[in-house]
Amino acid sequence: MNVRIELTYMTPKGTKTAFSSEEMPAAKALLLAEDLEKTGRAREITFVDNYENQWKTKDLKKQIEAIQTEPHEVKIYFDGGFDLPTKKSGLGCVIYYEQNGKSWRQRKNALVEELETNNEAEYAALHLAVKEMELLGIHHGPVTIAGDSKVVINQLKGEWPCYEAELNQWADRIEEDFSRLGIDPTYEAISRKYNQEADRLASQALKGIEISSVLEL
């Protein structure tokens, strides 16, 4: 969870001005705010996230404590494979997250038959990950999304145009889910070398091997 600090600064002679910091992790913001309060010159300290939610110091501490009980520090890997002869697609996703002071990994794959291209399979794999993320109760926070599909990553980042109607529909569906869940996505393009878990899950799905597991790391 990232926030910025907003405050009023007052000199010993009563001259006032307003300050707003850059965004930073909430725990760091609390440390800085507490240090500023010791000067006796910081007034009306407020913490604001990128959704414009606001907290005072006491409330932000409670919010951080609550976050620890929910999945956070979330990173998703996704991959999709399309088999042209059978017109079947294998979808795979891996979700890493922290919860209650522990690290977890969730793996999920699926076999689907209604898709037409490999790019569609890639989008469908990410959509599968989003649905699994929702089932885990992940919401209102940052999520890193990593994949080796330059088409999906760059189109969702807005860096590449999307001319295919089918891909536009997938992109809209995913973005609508993120908006509904309050997710702030960061997209990361990676090589296949670093996406082997999701790739393996997609390949296993094409072979009819179904996988759904959660593991404490």
Coordinates of N, CA and C in Angstrom, one line a residue:
M1 N 0.8 -1.2 0.0 CA 0.0 0.0 0.0 C 0.9 1.2 0.0
N2 N 0.7 2.1 -1.0 CA 1.5 3.4 -1.1 C 0.6 4.5 -0.8
V3 N 1.1 5.5 -0.1 CA 0.4 6.8 0.2 C 1.4 8.0 0.1
R4 N 0.8 9.1 0.0 CA 1.6 10.4 0.1 C 1.2 11.1 1.4
I5 N 2.1 11.9 1.9 CA 1.8 12.6 3.1 C 1.4 14.1 2.7
E6 N 0.3 14.5 3.3 CA -0.1 15.9 3.1 C -0.1 16.6 4.5
L7 N 0.4 17.8 4.6 CA 0.5 18.4 5.9 C 0.6 19.9 5.8
T8 N 0.3 20.6 6.9 CA 0.6 22.0 7.0 C 1.8 22.3 7.8
Y9 N 2.7 23.0 7.3 CA 3.9 23.3 8.1 C 3.9 24.8 8.6
M10 N 4.2 25.0 9.9 CA 4.1 26.3 10.5 C 5.4 26.6 11.2
T11 N 6.0 27.8 10.9 CA 7.2 28.3 11.5 C 6.9 28.7 12.9
P12 N 7.9 28.9 13.7 CA 7.7 29.4 15.1 C 7.0 30.7 15.1
K13 N 7.1 31.6 14.1 CA 6.4 32.8 14.1 C 5.0 32.8 13.5
G14 N 4.5 31.5 13.1 CA 3.2 31.4 12.6 C 3.0 31.4 11.1
T15 N 4.0 31.5 10.3 CA 3.9 31.4 8.9 C 3.6 30.0 8.5
K16 N 2.5 29.8 7.7 CA 2.1 28.5 7.3 C 2.2 28.2 5.8
T17 N 2.4 27.0 5.4 CA 2.3 26.5 4.0 C 2.0 25.1 4.0
A18 N 1.5 24.6 2.8 CA 1.1 23.2 2.7 C 2.1 22.4 1.9
F19 N 2.3 21.2 2.3 CA 3.3 20.3 1.6 C 2.6 19.0 1.3
S20 N 3.0 18.4 0.2 CA 2.5 17.1 -0.3 C 3.7 16.3 -0.7
S21 N 3.9 15.1 -0.2 CA 5.1 14.3 -0.6 C 4.9 13.4 -1.8
E22 N 5.9 12.7 -2.2 CA 5.7 11.7 -3.3 C 5.1 10.5 -2.6
E23 N 4.6 9.6 -3.5 CA 4.0 8.3 -2.9 C 5.1 7.4 -2.4
M24 N 4.8 6.7 -1.3 CA 5.8 5.8 -0.7 C 5.0 4.7 0.0
P25 N 5.7 3.6 0.4 CA 5.0 2.6 1.2 C 4.5 3.2 2.5
A26 N 3.3 2.7 2.9 CA 2.6 3.3 4.1 C 3.5 3.3 5.4
A27 N 4.2 2.2 5.6 CA 5.1 2.1 6.8 C 6.1 3.2 6.8
K28 N 6.7 3.5 5.6 CA 7.7 4.5 5.6 C 7.1 5.9 5.8
A29 N 5.9 6.1 5.3 CA 5.2 7.4 5.5 C 4.9 7.6 6.9
L30 N 4.5 6.6 7.7 CA 4.3 6.7 9.1 C 5.5 7.1 9.8
L31 N 6.7 6.5 9.5 CA 7.9 6.8 10.2 C 8.3 8.3 9.9
L32 N 8.2 8.7 8.7 CA 8.5 10.1 8.4 C 7.5 11.1 9.1
A33 N 6.3 10.8 9.1 CA 5.3 11.6 9.7 C 5.5 11.8 11.2
E34 N 5.9 10.6 11.8 CA 6.1 10.7 13.3 C 7.4 11.5 13.6
D35 N 8.4 11.5 12.7 CA 9.5 12.3 12.8 C 9.2 13.8 12.7
L36 N 8.4 14.1 11.7 CA 7.9 15.5 11.4 C 7.2 16.0 12.6
E37 N 6.3 15.2 13.2 CA 5.5 15.6 14.4 C 6.4 16.0 15.5
K38 N 7.6 15.4 15.7 CA 8.5 15.7 16.8 C 9.1 17.1 16.7
T39 N 9.1 17.6 15.5 CA 9.6 19.0 15.3 C 8.6 20.0 15.9
G40 N 7.4 19.6 16.0 CA 6.4 20.5 16.6 C 5.9 21.5 15.5
R41 N 6.3 21.4 14.3 CA 5.9 22.4 13.3 C 5.0 21.8 12.2
A42 N 4.8 20.5 12.2 CA 3.9 19.8 11.3 C 2.5 19.8 11.8
R43 N 1.5 20.2 11.0 CA 0.1 20.2 11.5 C -0.8 19.5 10.5
E44 N -1.9 19.0 11.0 CA -2.9 18.4 10.1 C -2.3 17.4 9.1
I45 N -1.6 16.4 9.7 CA -0.9 15.4 8.8 C -2.0 14.4 8.4
T46 N -2.1 14.2 7.1 CA -3.0 13.3 6.5 C -2.3 12.4 5.5
F47 N -2.7 11.1 5.4 CA -2.1 10.2 4.4 C -3.2 9.9 3.3
V48 N -2.8 10.0 2.1 CA -3.7 9.8 1.0 C -3.2 8.8 0.0
D49 N -4.0 7.8 -0.4 CA -3.6 6.8 -1.3 C -3.9 7.2 -2.8
N50 N -3.6 6.4 -3.8 CA -3.8 6.8 -5.2 C -5.3 6.8 -5.6
Y51 N -6.2 6.3 -4.6 CA -7.6 6.4 -4.9 C -8.2 7.5 -4.1
E52 N -7.4 8.4 -3.5 CA -7.8 9.6 -2.8 C -8.5 9.2 -1.5
N53 N -8.3 8.0 -1.0 CA -8.7 7.7 0.4 C -7.8 8.3 1.4
Q54 N -8.3 8.8 2.5 CA -7.5 9.6 3.4 C -7.6 9.0 4.8
W55 N -6.4 9.1 5.5 CA -6.3 8.5 6.9 C -5.5 9.5 7.8
K56 N -5.9 9.6 9.0 CA -5.0 10.2 10.0 C -4.0 9.1 10.5
T57 N -3.0 9.5 11.3 CA -2.0 8.5 11.7 C -2.5 7.3 12.4
K58 N -3.4 7.5 13.3 CA -4.0 6.3 14.1 C -4.8 5.4 13.1
D59 N -5.5 6.0 12.2 CA -6.3 5.1 11.3 C -5.4 4.4 10.3
L60 N -4.3 5.0 9.9 CA -3.5 4.3 8.9 C -2.8 3.2 9.6
K61 N -2.4 3.3 10.8 CA -1.8 2.2 11.6 C -2.8 1.0 11.6
K62 N -4.0 1.3 11.9 CA -5.0 0.2 11.9 C -5.2 -0.4 10.5
Q63 N -5.1 0.4 9.5 CA -5.3 -0.1 8.1 C -4.1 -1.0 7.7
I64 N -2.9 -0.6 8.1 CA -1.7 -1.5 7.9 C -1.9 -2.8 8.6
E65 N -2.3 -2.8 9.8 CA -2.6 -4.0 10.6 C -3.6 -4.9 9.9
A66 N -4.6 -4.3 9.4 CA -5.7 -5.1 8.7 C -5.2 -5.7 7.4
I67 N -4.3 -4.9 6.7 CA -3.8 -5.4 5.4 C -3.0 -6.7 5.6
Q68 N -2.3 -6.8 6.7 CA -1.5 -8.0 7.0 C -2.3 -9.3 7.0
T69 N -3.5 -9.2 7.4 CA -4.4 -10.4 7.4 C -5.0 -10.7 6.0
E70 N -4.8 -9.8 5.1 CA -5.3 -10.1 3.7 C -4.2 -10.3 2.8
P71 N -4.4 -11.0 1.6 CA -3.4 -11.2 0.7 C -2.8 -9.8 0.2
H72 N -1.5 -9.7 0.2 CA -0.9 -8.5 -0.3 C 0.5 -8.8 -0.9
E73 N 1.2 -7.8 -1.4 CA 2.5 -8.1 -2.1 C 2.2 -9.1 -3.2
V74 N 1.2 -8.9 -4.1 CA 0.8 -9.8 -5.0 C 1.5 -9.7 -6.4
K75 N 1.9 -10.9 -6.9 CA 2.5 -10.9 -8.2 C 2.0 -12.1 -9.0
I76 N 1.5 -11.8 -10.2 CA 0.9 -12.8 -11.0 C 1.7 -13.1 -12.2
Y77 N 1.9 -14.4 -12.5 CA 2.5 -14.9 -13.8 C 1.4 -15.6 -14.6
F78 N 1.4 -15.4 -15.9 CA 0.3 -16.0 -16.7 C 0.9 -16.5 -18.0
D79 N 0.3 -17.5 -18.6 CA 0.7 -18.0 -19.9 C -0.4 -18.8 -20.6
G80 N -0.5 -18.6 -21.9 CA -1.6 -19.4 -22.6 C -1.0 -20.0 -23.8
G81 N -1.5 -21.2 -24.2 CA -1.0 -21.9 -25.3 C -2.2 -22.3 -26.2
F82 N -2.1 -22.2 -27.5 CA -3.1 -22.6 -28.4 C -2.7 -23.7 -29.4
D83 N -3.4 -24.8 -29.4 CA -3.1 -25.9 -30.3 C -4.0 -25.8 -31.5
L84 N -3.4 -25.5 -32.6 CA -4.1 -25.3 -33.9 C -4.9 -26.5 -34.4
P85 N -4.3 -27.7 -34.4 CA -5.0 -28.9 -34.9 C -6.3 -29.2 -34.1
T86 N -6.2 -29.1 -32.8 CA -7.4 -29.4 -32.0 C -8.3 -28.2 -31.6
K87 N -7.7 -27.0 -31.9 CA -8.4 -25.7 -31.5 C -8.7 -25.7 -30.0
K88 N -7.8 -26.3 -29.2 CA -7.9 -26.2 -27.8 C -6.8 -25.3 -27.2
S89 N -7.1 -24.7 -26.1 CA -6.2 -23.8 -25.5 C -5.9 -24.2 -24.0
G90 N -4.6 -24.1 -23.7 CA -4.2 -24.4 -22.3 C -3.9 -23.0 -21.6
L91 N -4.5 -22.8 -20.4 CA -4.2 -21.6 -19.7 C -3.5 -21.9 -18.4
G92 N -2.6 -21.1 -18.0 CA -1.9 -21.3 -16.7 C -1.6 -20.0 -16.0
C93 N -1.7 -20.0 -14.7 CA -1.4 -18.8 -13.9 C -0.8 -19.2 -12.6
V94 N 0.1 -18.4 -12.1 CA 0.7 -18.6 -10.7 C 0.6 -17.2 -10.0
I95 N 0.1 -17.3 -8.8 CA -0.1 -16.1 -8.0 C 0.8 -16.2 -6.7
Y96 N 1.7 -15.3 -6.5 CA 2.5 -15.2 -5.3 C 1.9 -14.1 -4.5
Y97 N 1.9 -14.3 -3.1 CA 1.3 -13.3 -2.3 C 1.8 -13.5 -0.8
E98 N 1.7 -12.5 0.0 CA 1.9 -12.5 1.4 C 0.6 -12.4 2.2
Q99 N 0.6 -13.2 3.3 CA -0.6 -13.1 4.1 C -0.3 -13.6 5.5
N100 N -0.7 -12.8 6.5 CA -0.4 -13.2 7.9 C 1.0 -13.5 8.2
G101 N 1.9 -12.8 7.6 CA 3.3 -13.0 7.8 C 3.9 -14.1 7.1
K102 N 3.2 -14.8 6.2 CA 3.7 -15.9 5.5 C 3.6 -15.7 4.0
S103 N 4.5 -16.4 3.2 CA 4.5 -16.3 1.8 C 3.7 -17.5 1.2
W104 N 3.0 -17.3 0.1 CA 2.1 -18.3 -0.5 C 2.3 -18.3 -2.0
R105 N 2.0 -19.5 -2.6 CA 1.9 -19.6 -4.0 C 0.7 -20.4 -4.4
Q106 N -0.1 -19.8 -5.3 CA -1.3 -20.5 -5.8 C -1.1 -20.8 -7.3
R107 N -1.4 -22.0 -7.7 CA -1.2 -22.4 -9.1 C -2.6 -22.9 -9.6
K108 N -2.9 -22.5 -10.9 CA -4.2 -22.9 -11.5 C -4.0 -23.0 -13.0
N109 N -4.6 -24.0 -13.6 CA -4.7 -24.1 -15.1 C -6.1 -24.5 -15.5
A110 N -6.3 -24.4 -16.8 CA -7.6 -24.8 -17.4 C -7.5 -25.1 -18.8
L111 N -8.3 -25.9 -19.3 CA -8.4 -26.3 -20.8 C -9.7 -25.7 -21.3
V112 N -9.6 -24.9 -22.4 CA -10.8 -24.3 -23.0 C -10.8 -24.6 -24.5
E113 N -11.9 -24.5 -25.1 CA -12.0 -24.9 -26.5 C -12.6 -23.8 -27.4
E114 N -13.0 -22.6 -26.8 CA -13.8 -21.6 -27.6 C -12.9 -20.5 -28.2
L115 N -11.6 -20.6 -28.0 CA -10.7 -19.6 -28.5 C -10.2 -19.9 -29.9
E116 N -9.6 -18.8 -30.6 CA -9.2 -19.0 -31.9 C -7.7 -18.7 -32.2
T117 N -7.0 -18.0 -31.3 CA -5.6 -17.7 -31.6 C -4.8 -17.8 -30.3
N118 N -3.5 -17.8 -30.4 CA -2.6 -17.8 -29.3 C -2.8 -16.6 -28.4
N119 N -3.0 -15.4 -29.1 CA -3.1 -14.2 -28.3 C -4.4 -14.2 -27.5
E120 N -5.4 -14.8 -28.0 CA -6.6 -14.9 -27.2 C -6.4 -15.8 -26.0
A121 N -5.6 -16.9 -26.2 CA -5.3 -17.8 -25.1 C -4.5 -17.1 -24.0
E122 N -3.6 -16.2 -24.4 CA -2.8 -15.4 -23.5 C -3.7 -14.5 -22.6
Y123 N -4.6 -13.8 -23.3 CA -5.5 -13.0 -22.6 C -6.4 -13.8 -21.6
A124 N -6.9 -14.9 -22.1 CA -7.7 -15.8 -21.3 C -7.0 -16.3 -20.0
A125 N -5.7 -16.6 -20.2 CA -4.9 -17.0 -19.1 C -4.8 -15.9 -18.0
L126 N -4.6 -14.7 -18.4 CA -4.6 -13.6 -17.5 C -5.9 -13.4 -16.8
H127 N -7.0 -13.6 -17.6 CA -8.4 -13.4 -17.0 C -8.6 -14.5 -16.0
L128 N -8.1 -15.7 -16.3 CA -8.1 -16.8 -15.3 C -7.4 -16.4 -14.0
A129 N -6.3 -15.8 -14.1 CA -5.5 -15.3 -12.9 C -6.3 -14.3 -12.2
V130 N -7.0 -13.4 -12.9 CA -7.8 -12.3 -12.2 C -8.9 -13.0 -11.4
K131 N -9.6 -14.0 -12.0 CA -10.7 -14.6 -11.3 C -10.2 -15.4 -10.0
E132 N -9.0 -16.0 -10.1 CA -8.4 -16.7 -9.0 C -8.0 -15.7 -7.9
M133 N -7.5 -14.5 -8.4 CA -7.1 -13.5 -7.5 C -8.3 -13.0 -6.7
E134 N -9.5 -12.9 -7.4 CA -10.7 -12.4 -6.7 C -11.1 -13.4 -5.7
L135 N -11.0 -14.7 -6.0 CA -11.4 -15.8 -5.1 C -10.5 -15.8 -3.8
L136 N -9.3 -15.3 -4.0 CA -8.4 -15.2 -2.8 C -8.7 -14.0 -1.9
G137 N -9.6 -13.1 -2.4 CA -9.9 -11.9 -1.7 C -9.0 -10.8 -1.9
I138 N -8.3 -10.8 -3.0 CA -7.3 -9.7 -3.3 C -8.1 -8.5 -3.9
H139 N -7.9 -7.3 -3.3 CA -8.7 -6.2 -3.8 C -8.0 -4.9 -3.2
H140 N -8.3 -3.8 -3.9 CA -7.9 -2.5 -3.4 C -6.4 -2.4 -3.1
G141 N -5.6 -2.6 -4.0 CA -4.1 -2.6 -3.8 C -3.4 -2.8 -5.1
P142 N -2.1 -2.6 -5.0 CA -1.2 -2.9 -6.2 C -1.0 -4.3 -6.5
V143 N -1.0 -4.7 -7.8 CA -0.7 -6.1 -8.2 C 0.3 -6.0 -9.4
T144 N 1.3 -6.8 -9.3 CA 2.3 -6.9 -10.5 C 1.9 -8.0 -11.3
I145 N 1.8 -7.8 -12.6 CA 1.4 -8.8 -13.6 C 2.5 -9.0 -14.6
A146 N 3.1 -10.3 -14.6 CA 4.2 -10.6 -15.4 C 3.9 -11.7 -16.4
G147 N 4.3 -11.5 -17.7 CA 4.0 -12.4 -18.7 C 5.0 -12.3 -19.9
D148 N 5.1 -13.3 -20.7 CA 6.0 -13.2 -21.8 C 5.3 -12.8 -23.1
S149 N 4.0 -12.6 -23.0 CA 3.2 -12.1 -24.2 C 3.3 -10.6 -24.3
K150 N 4.1 -10.2 -25.3 CA 4.3 -8.7 -25.5 C 3.0 -8.1 -26.0
V151 N 2.2 -8.9 -26.7 CA 0.9 -8.3 -27.1 C 0.0 -7.9 -25.9
V152 N -0.2 -8.9 -25.0 CA -1.0 -8.6 -23.9 C -0.5 -7.5 -23.0
I153 N 0.8 -7.6 -22.6 CA 1.4 -6.7 -21.7 C 1.4 -5.3 -22.3
N154 N 1.8 -5.1 -23.6 CA 1.9 -3.8 -24.2 C 0.6 -3.2 -24.5
Q155 N -0.4 -4.0 -24.9 CA -1.7 -3.5 -25.1 C -2.4 -3.0 -23.8
L156 N -2.2 -3.8 -22.8 CA -2.8 -3.4 -21.5 C -2.1 -2.1 -20.9
K157 N -0.9 -2.0 -21.2 CA -0.1 -0.8 -20.8 C -0.5 0.4 -21.6
G158 N -1.2 0.2 -22.8 CA -1.6 1.3 -23.6 C -0.5 1.7 -24.6
E159 N 0.6 0.9 -24.7 CA 1.7 1.2 -25.6 C 1.5 0.7 -27.0
W160 N 0.7 -0.4 -27.2 CA 0.4 -0.9 -28.5 C -1.1 -0.8 -28.7
P161 N -1.5 -0.5 -30.0 CA -2.9 -0.5 -30.3 C -3.5 -1.9 -30.4
C162 N -4.7 -2.0 -30.2 CA -5.4 -3.3 -30.3 C -6.5 -3.2 -31.4
Y163 N -6.3 -3.8 -32.5 CA -7.2 -3.7 -33.6 C -8.2 -4.9 -33.7
E164 N -7.9 -6.0 -33.1 CA -8.7 -7.2 -33.1 C -9.9 -7.0 -32.1
A165 N -11.1 -7.2 -32.6 CA -12.3 -7.1 -31.7 C -12.2 -8.0 -30.5
E166 N -11.8 -9.3 -30.8 CA -11.8 -10.3 -29.7 C -10.8 -9.9 -28.6
L167 N -9.6 -9.4 -29.0 CA -8.7 -9.0 -28.0 C -9.1 -7.8 -27.2
N168 N -9.8 -6.9 -27.9 CA -10.3 -5.7 -27.2 C -11.3 -6.1 -26.2
Q169 N -12.1 -7.1 -26.5 CA -13.1 -7.6 -25.5 C -12.5 -8.2 -24.3
W170 N -11.4 -8.9 -24.5 CA -10.6 -9.5 -23.3 C -10.0 -8.4 -22.5
A171 N -9.4 -7.4 -23.2 CA -8.8 -6.3 -22.5 C -9.8 -5.5 -21.7
D172 N -11.0 -5.3 -22.3 CA -12.0 -4.5 -21.5 C -12.5 -5.3 -20.3
R173 N -12.6 -6.6 -20.5 CA -13.1 -7.5 -19.4 C -12.1 -7.4 -18.2
I174 N -10.8 -7.5 -18.5 CA -9.8 -7.5 -17.5 C -9.8 -6.2 -16.8
E175 N -9.8 -5.1 -17.6 CA -9.7 -3.8 -17.0 C -11.0 -3.4 -16.2
E176 N -12.1 -3.9 -16.6 CA -13.3 -3.7 -15.8 C -13.2 -4.5 -14.4
D177 N -12.7 -5.7 -14.5 CA -12.5 -6.4 -13.2 C -11.5 -5.7 -12.3
F178 N -10.4 -5.2 -12.8 CA -9.5 -4.4 -12.0 C -10.2 -3.2 -11.4
S179 N -11.0 -2.5 -12.2 CA -11.7 -1.3 -11.7 C -12.6 -1.7 -10.6
R180 N -13.4 -2.8 -10.8 CA -14.4 -3.2 -9.8 C -13.7 -3.6 -8.5
L181 N -12.5 -4.3 -8.6 CA -11.8 -4.8 -7.4 C -10.9 -3.7 -6.8
G182 N -10.7 -2.6 -7.5 CA -9.9 -1.5 -6.9 C -8.4 -1.9 -7.1
I183 N -8.1 -2.7 -8.1 CA -6.7 -3.1 -8.3 C -5.9 -2.1 -9.1
D184 N -4.7 -1.8 -8.7 CA -3.8 -0.9 -9.4 C -2.7 -1.8 -10.1
P185 N -2.8 -2.2 -11.3 CA -1.9 -3.1 -12.0 C -0.6 -2.5 -12.4
T186 N 0.5 -3.2 -12.3 CA 1.7 -2.8 -12.9 C 2.1 -4.0 -13.8
Y187 N 2.4 -3.7 -15.1 CA 2.6 -4.8 -16.1 C 4.1 -4.9 -16.3
E188 N 4.6 -6.1 -16.3 CA 6.0 -6.4 -16.5 C 6.2 -7.5 -17.6
A189 N 6.9 -7.1 -18.6 CA 7.2 -8.1 -19.7 C 8.5 -8.9 -19.3
I190 N 8.4 -10.2 -19.4 CA 9.5 -11.0 -19.0 C 9.7 -12.0 -20.1
S191 N 10.9 -12.7 -20.1 CA 11.2 -13.7 -21.1 C 10.5 -15.0 -20.7
R192 N 10.4 -16.0 -21.7 CA 9.9 -17.3 -21.4 C 10.7 -18.0 -20.3
K193 N 12.0 -17.7 -20.2 CA 12.8 -18.3 -19.2 C 12.3 -18.0 -17.8
Y194 N 11.8 -16.9 -17.6 CA 11.3 -16.5 -16.3 C 9.8 -16.7 -16.1
N195 N 9.2 -17.4 -17.1 CA 7.7 -17.6 -17.0 C 7.5 -19.1 -17.1
Q196 N 8.4 -19.9 -16.7 CA 8.3 -21.4 -16.9 C 7.2 -22.0 -16.1
E197 N 6.9 -21.5 -14.9 CA 5.8 -22.1 -14.1 C 4.5 -22.0 -14.8
A198 N 4.2 -20.8 -15.3 CA 2.9 -20.6 -16.0 C 2.9 -21.4 -17.3
D199 N 4.0 -21.4 -18.0 CA 4.1 -22.1 -19.3 C 3.8 -23.6 -19.0
R200 N 4.4 -24.1 -18.0 CA 4.2 -25.6 -17.7 C 2.8 -25.9 -17.4
L201 N 2.2 -25.0 -16.6 CA 0.7 -25.2 -16.3 C -0.1 -25.2 -17.6
A202 N 0.2 -24.3 -18.5 CA -0.6 -24.2 -19.7 C -0.4 -25.5 -20.6
S203 N 0.8 -26.0 -20.6 CA 1.1 -27.2 -21.4 C 0.4 -28.4 -20.7
Q204 N 0.4 -28.5 -19.4 CA -0.2 -29.6 -18.7 C -1.7 -29.5 -19.0
A205 N -2.3 -28.3 -19.0 CA -3.7 -28.2 -19.3 C -4.1 -28.8 -20.7
L206 N -3.2 -28.6 -21.7 CA -3.4 -29.1 -23.1 C -3.3 -30.6 -23.1
K207 N -2.6 -31.2 -22.1 CA -2.5 -32.6 -22.0 C -3.6 -33.2 -21.1
G208 N -4.5 -32.4 -20.6 CA -5.6 -32.9 -19.8 C -5.2 -33.0 -18.4
I209 N -4.1 -32.5 -17.9 CA -3.7 -32.5 -16.5 C -4.2 -31.3 -15.8
E210 N -5.1 -31.5 -14.9 CA -5.7 -30.3 -14.2 C -5.0 -30.1 -12.9
I211 N -4.6 -28.8 -12.6 CA -3.9 -28.5 -11.4 C -4.5 -27.3 -10.8
S212 N -4.7 -27.4 -9.5 CA -5.2 -26.3 -8.6 C -4.6 -26.5 -7.2
S213 N -3.6 -25.7 -6.8 CA -3.0 -25.9 -5.6 C -2.6 -24.6 -4.9
V214 N -2.4 -24.7 -3.6 CA -1.9 -23.6 -2.8 C -0.8 -24.1 -1.9
L215 N 0.3 -23.4 -1.9 CA 1.5 -23.9 -1.1 C 2.1 -22.8 -0.3
E216 N 2.4 -23.1 0.9 CA 3.1 -22.1 1.8 C 4.6 -22.3 1.4
L217 N 5.2 -21.2 1.1 CA 6.6 -21.2 0.7 C 7.6 -21.0 1.9

